[in-house]
Short mmCIF file of C-alpha atoms in Angstrom, two decimals:
data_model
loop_
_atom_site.label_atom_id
_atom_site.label_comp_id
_atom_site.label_asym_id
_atom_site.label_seq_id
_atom_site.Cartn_x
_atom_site.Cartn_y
_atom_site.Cartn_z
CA UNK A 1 219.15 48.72 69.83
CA UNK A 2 221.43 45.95 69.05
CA UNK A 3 221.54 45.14 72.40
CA UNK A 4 217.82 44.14 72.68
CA UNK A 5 218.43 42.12 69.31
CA UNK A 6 221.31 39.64 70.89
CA UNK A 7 219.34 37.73 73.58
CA UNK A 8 216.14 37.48 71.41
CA UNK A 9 218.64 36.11 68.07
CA UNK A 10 220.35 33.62 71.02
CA UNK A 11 216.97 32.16 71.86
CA UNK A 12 215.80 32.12 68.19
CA UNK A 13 214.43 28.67 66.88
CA UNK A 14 217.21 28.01 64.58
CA UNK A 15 219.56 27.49 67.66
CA UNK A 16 219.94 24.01 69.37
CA UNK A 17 220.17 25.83 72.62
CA UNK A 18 217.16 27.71 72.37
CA UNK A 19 215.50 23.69 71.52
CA UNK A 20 217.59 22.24 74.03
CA UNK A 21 216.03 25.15 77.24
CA UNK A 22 212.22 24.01 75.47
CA UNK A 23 213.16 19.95 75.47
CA UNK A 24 214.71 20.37 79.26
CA UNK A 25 211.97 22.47 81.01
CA UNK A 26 209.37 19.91 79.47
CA UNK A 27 211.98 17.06 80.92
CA UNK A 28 212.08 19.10 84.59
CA UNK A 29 208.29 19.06 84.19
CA UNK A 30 207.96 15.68 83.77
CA UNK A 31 210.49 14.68 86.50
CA UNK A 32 208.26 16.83 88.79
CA UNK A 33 205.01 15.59 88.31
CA UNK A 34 206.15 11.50 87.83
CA UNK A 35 207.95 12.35 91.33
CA UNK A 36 205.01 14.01 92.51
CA UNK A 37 202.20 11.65 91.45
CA UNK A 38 204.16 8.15 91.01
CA UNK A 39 206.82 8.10 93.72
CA UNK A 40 204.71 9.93 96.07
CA UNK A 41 201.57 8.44 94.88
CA UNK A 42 199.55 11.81 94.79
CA UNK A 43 200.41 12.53 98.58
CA UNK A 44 200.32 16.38 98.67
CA UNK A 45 201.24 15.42 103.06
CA UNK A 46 203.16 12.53 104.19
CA UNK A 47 203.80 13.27 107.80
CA UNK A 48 203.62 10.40 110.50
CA UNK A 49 200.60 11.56 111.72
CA UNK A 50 198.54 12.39 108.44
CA UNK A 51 198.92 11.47 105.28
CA UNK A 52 196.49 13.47 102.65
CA UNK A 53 196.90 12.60 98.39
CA UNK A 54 194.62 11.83 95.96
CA UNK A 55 194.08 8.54 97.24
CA UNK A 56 194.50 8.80 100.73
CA UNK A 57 192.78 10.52 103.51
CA UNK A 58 194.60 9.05 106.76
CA UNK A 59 194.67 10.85 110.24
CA UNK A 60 195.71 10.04 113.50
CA UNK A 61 193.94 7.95 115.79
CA UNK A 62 194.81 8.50 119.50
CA UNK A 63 193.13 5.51 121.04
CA UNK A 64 194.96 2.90 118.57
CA UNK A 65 197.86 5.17 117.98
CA UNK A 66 198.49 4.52 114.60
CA UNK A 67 197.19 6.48 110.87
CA UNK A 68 193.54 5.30 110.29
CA UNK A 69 192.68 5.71 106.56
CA UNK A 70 189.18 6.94 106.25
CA UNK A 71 186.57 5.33 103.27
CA UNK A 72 184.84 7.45 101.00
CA UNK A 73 181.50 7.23 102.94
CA UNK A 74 183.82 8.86 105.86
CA UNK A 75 184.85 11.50 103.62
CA UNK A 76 181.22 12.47 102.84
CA UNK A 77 179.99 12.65 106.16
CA UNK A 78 183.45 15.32 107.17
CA UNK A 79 181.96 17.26 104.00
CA UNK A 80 184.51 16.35 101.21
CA UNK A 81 182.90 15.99 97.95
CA UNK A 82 183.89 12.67 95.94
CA UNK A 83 182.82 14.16 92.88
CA UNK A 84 185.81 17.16 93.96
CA UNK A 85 188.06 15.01 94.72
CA UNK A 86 187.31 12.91 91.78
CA UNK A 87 187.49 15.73 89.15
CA UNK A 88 190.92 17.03 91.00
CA UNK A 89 192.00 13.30 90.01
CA UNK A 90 191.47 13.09 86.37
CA UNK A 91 192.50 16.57 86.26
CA UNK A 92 195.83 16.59 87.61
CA UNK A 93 196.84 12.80 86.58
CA UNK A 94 195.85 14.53 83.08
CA UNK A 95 198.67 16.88 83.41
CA UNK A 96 201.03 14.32 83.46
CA UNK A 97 199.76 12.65 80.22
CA UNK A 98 200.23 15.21 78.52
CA UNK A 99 203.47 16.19 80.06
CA UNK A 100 204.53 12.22 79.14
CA UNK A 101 203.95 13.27 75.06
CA UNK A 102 204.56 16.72 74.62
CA UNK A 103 208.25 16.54 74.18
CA UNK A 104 206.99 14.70 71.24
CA UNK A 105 204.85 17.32 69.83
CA UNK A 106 207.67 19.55 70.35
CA UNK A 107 210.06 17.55 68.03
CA UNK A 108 207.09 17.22 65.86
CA UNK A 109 206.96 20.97 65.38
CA UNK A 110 210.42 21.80 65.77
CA UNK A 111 210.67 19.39 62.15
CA UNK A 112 207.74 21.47 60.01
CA UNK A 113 208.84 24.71 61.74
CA UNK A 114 205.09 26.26 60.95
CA UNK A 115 203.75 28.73 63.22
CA UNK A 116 200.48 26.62 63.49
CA UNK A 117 202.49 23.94 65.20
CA UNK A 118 203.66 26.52 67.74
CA UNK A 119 200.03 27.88 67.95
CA UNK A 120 198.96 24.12 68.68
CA UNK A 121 201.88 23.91 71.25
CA UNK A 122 201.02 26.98 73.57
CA UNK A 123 197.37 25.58 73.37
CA UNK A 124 198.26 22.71 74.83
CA UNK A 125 200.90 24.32 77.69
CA UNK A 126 197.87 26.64 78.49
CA UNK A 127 195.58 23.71 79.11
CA UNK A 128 198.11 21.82 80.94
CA UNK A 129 198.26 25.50 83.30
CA UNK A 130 194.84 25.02 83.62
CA UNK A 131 194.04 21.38 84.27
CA UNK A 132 196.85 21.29 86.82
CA UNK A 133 195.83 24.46 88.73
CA UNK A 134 192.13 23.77 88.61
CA UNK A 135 192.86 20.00 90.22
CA UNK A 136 195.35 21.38 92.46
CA UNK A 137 192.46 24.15 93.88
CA UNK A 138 189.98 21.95 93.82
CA UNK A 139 191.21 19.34 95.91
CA UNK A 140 192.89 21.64 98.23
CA UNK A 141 189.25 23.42 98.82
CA UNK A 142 187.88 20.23 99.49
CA UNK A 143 190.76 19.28 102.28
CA UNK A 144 191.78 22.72 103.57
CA UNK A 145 190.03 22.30 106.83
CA UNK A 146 192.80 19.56 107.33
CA UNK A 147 195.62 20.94 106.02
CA UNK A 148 198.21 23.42 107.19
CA UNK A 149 200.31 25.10 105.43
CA UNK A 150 203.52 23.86 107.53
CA UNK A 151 202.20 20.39 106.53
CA UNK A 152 202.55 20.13 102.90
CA UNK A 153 206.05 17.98 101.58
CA UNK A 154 207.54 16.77 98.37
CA UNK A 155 204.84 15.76 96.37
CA UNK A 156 202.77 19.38 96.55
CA UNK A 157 206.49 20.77 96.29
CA UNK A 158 206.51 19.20 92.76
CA UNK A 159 203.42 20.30 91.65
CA UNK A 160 203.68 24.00 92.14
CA UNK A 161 207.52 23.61 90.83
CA UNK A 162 205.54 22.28 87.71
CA UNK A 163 203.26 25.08 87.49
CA UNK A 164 206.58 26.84 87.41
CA UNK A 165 208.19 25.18 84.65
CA UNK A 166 204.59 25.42 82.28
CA UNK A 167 204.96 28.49 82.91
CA UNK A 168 208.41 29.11 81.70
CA UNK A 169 207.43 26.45 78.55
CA UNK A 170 204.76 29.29 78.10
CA UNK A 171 206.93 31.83 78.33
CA UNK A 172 209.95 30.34 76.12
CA UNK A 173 207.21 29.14 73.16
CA UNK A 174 205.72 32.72 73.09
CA UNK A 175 208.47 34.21 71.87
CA UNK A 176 209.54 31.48 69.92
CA UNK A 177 206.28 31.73 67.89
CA UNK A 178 206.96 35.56 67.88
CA UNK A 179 210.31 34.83 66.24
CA UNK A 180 208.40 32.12 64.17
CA UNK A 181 206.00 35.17 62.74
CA UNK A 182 208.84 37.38 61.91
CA UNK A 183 211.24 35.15 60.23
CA UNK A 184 208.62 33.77 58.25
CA UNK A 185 205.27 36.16 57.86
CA UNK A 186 203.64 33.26 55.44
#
């Protein structure tokens, strides 16, 4: 029995550790999606011969031998959606505003130490799940006729890493607000 109790009382919200593992999987999440849609610009495939993000739709052109970056007019007429790709846009670029200012509503809670606060938090890692996920399927329905698997590099590497981490942050916060609701029932 007291075995069970030791890692639980290790990660309990009194400890800076157990603050610390919270604070650096929200950094690592962070890291991952500014990498994925700031230094790679949203490109889920950067290969020399296609190059496939949020913004860009380039594929090889044989007779000028170079990437050709096709308009949105383009992309309607292969059967991409705007409005899908669009929507994937606000979606996943929402992600990252809210990964930019949760460490701050973490703080935030971490100083009233209420079990609302934590409710609040694991709200907001859910939708964060979601909004990334949803963006992430959306626009790879809309482009999987054009994408292999083999072809996919950093930038979509990031993403699911940071589907990873929320889901770790979900993890780590769920039985924090456990702990939270037996150490204080009020």
């Amino acid at each position: 029995m007291a075995r069970a109790v030791v890692p639980v009382m290790l990660l309990a919200d009194d400890t800076p550790l157990f603050f610390s593992v919270k604070q650096m999987l929200a950094a690592g999440a962070l890291a991952l999606m500014l990498y994925a849609l700031l230094w790679e610009a949203g490109n889920l495939v950067n290969l020399p011969y296609k190059r496939i993000g949020f913004y860009n739709f380039c594929l090889w052109n044989e007779t000028a031998g170079e990437l050709q970056c096709l308009e949105h007019n383009d992309l309607q007429v292969m059967g991409i959606s705007m409005l899908g790709v669009v929507l994937a846009r606000v979606c996943v670029y929402t992600c990252l505003v809210f990964c930019i200012f949760y460490p701050i509503f973490v703080a935030n809670v971490k100083c009233t130490e209420e079990a609302k606060g934590w409710k609040v938090i694991l709200i907001i890692l859910i939708i964060k799940m979601i909004i990334l996920s949803g963006g992430l399927g959306m626009f790879l329905l809309q482009t999987s006729q054009w994408i292999q698997p083999s072809d996919f590099t950093g930038g979509f590497l990031a993403l699911v890493a940071t589907q990873a981490l929320l889901l770790l942050q979900i993890f780590t916060v769920t039985i924090n607000l456990s702990w939270v609701k037996n150490t204080h029932p009020c």
